[in-house]
Structures are given as C-alpha cells and as structure tokens.
C-alpha cells in the first residue's frame, strides 16, 4: 500500500477479531518501530506485548474501563526508558520520540491489515503494577493491536489551509 493511502485510510479501531497475528507480520510492525527516528538516536523505548487475558482485562480497567482494549489479541504498552535528548532546552524528548515510534507502529500495523487505537487515558501506576514496570520507566501510550471487525468511516479533518501558516504564526 502507498504511504499516503495508509495515512488517509487509517482509523482508530474499537472492535477486534480474536484471530492470532502471524509472527512475520508482528516482526515487520516492530521493525518499523525499530527504525523510528529519535533525538540523538537514543531510541528511549521498550514495548511490552500483552497476550494474557487476565492482564488484558486489568489493563482495560486501568484505561478508564475501556473494555474494547482487552478484546484485541495483543495490547502494546509503549514505555520510555532512560533519558532522552532535549527539545528547545526546556523539555525531554522522550514524549516526542515515543509518539514517533508509536506512529510508526500504527501505520505499519494498518499496512498489515491490523487495527490500533492510541490510548492516552490510563492510570500509569496501575499499568506499572500490572506489567512490572520500574519507577524509572514512563508509560507513554497503550494500544490494542488486532484485526478490525469492521471498517470505520473517516472522521472530519480541518482543511490544510487552516493548519498551515506562511512565514509567521497567524490565527
């Protein structure tokens, strides 16, 4: 599939089939993650793949009870490890680095016919406990991963003209 076609067609999926994901497809999805750029090439990430049904239910509960998360064959917990670089000398780069890596995961998964749904609403302490994540590691994002039950219609987007400014910021 063409990259722009993947970007245009990708949707957040909230209903998953129970089919197993073939290992070669998973390998390719995570190769895309491995190839994601990061500040100073520090690659400050680890991805935990959760297949255990009990853990998946607990994670769904820790994500404000969004039960659909636990219905996917795999839940991916994206973690920031170590220290990243800095952005503008005012913030660590790991949130951006992880966002890029998770975007690679999401687009590569869609290319393989797999759906995801970026989850940001979670109780980090509960996720830490469920996944045995040490205090020095941050949970950056969670996504279910599996084959969609159905296609989802596109959502509306602002026109390009409303998000681009020329030469300086303008409303």
PDB file of C-alpha atoms in Angstrom, residues 33-47 79-85 93-94 97-98 101:
ATOM      1  CA  UNK A  33       9.204   0.839  15.315  1.00  0.00           C
ATOM      2  CA  UNK A  34      12.893  -0.052  15.484  1.00  0.00           C
ATOM      3  CA  UNK A  35      13.545   2.241  12.515  1.00  0.00           C
ATOM      4  CA  UNK A  36      11.748   5.252  14.028  1.00  0.00           C
ATOM      5  CA  UNK A  37      13.937   8.335  14.464  1.00  0.00           C
ATOM      6  CA  UNK A  38      14.655   9.724  17.925  1.00  0.00           C
ATOM      7  CA  UNK A  39      16.619  12.640  19.372  1.00  0.00           C
ATOM      8  CA  UNK A  40      20.328  11.820  19.297  1.00  0.00           C
ATOM      9  CA  UNK A  41      19.298   8.339  18.077  1.00  0.00           C
ATOM     10  CA  UNK A  42      18.840   7.354  21.737  1.00  0.00           C
ATOM     11  CA  UNK A  43      15.817   5.153  20.966  1.00  0.00           C
ATOM     12  CA  UNK A  44      14.444   5.587  24.502  1.00  0.00           C
ATOM     13  CA  UNK A  45      11.734   2.942  24.271  1.00  0.00           C
ATOM     14  CA  UNK A  46      10.591  -0.547  25.168  1.00  0.00           C
ATOM     15  CA  UNK A  47       7.333  -2.098  24.026  1.00  0.00           C
ATOM     16  CA  UNK A  79       7.400   2.736  27.596  1.00  0.00           C
ATOM     17  CA  UNK A  80      10.035   5.459  27.746  1.00  0.00           C
ATOM     18  CA  UNK A  81      13.307   4.157  29.181  1.00  0.00           C
ATOM     19  CA  UNK A  82      16.392   6.093  30.149  1.00  0.00           C
ATOM     20  CA  UNK A  83      16.808   9.744  29.428  1.00  0.00           C
ATOM     21  CA  UNK A  84      16.101  11.158  26.024  1.00  0.00           C
ATOM     22  CA  UNK A  85      17.576  14.210  24.399  1.00  0.00           C
ATOM     23  CA  UNK A  93      12.464  14.497  24.016  1.00  0.00           C
ATOM     24  CA  UNK A  94      11.029  11.137  25.069  1.00  0.00           C
ATOM     25  CA  UNK A  97      10.368  10.152  20.426  1.00  0.00           C
ATOM     26  CA  UNK A  98       7.700   7.747  21.685  1.00  0.00           C
ATOM     27  CA  UNK A 101       7.721   5.306  17.344  1.00  0.00           C
TER      28      UNK A 101
END
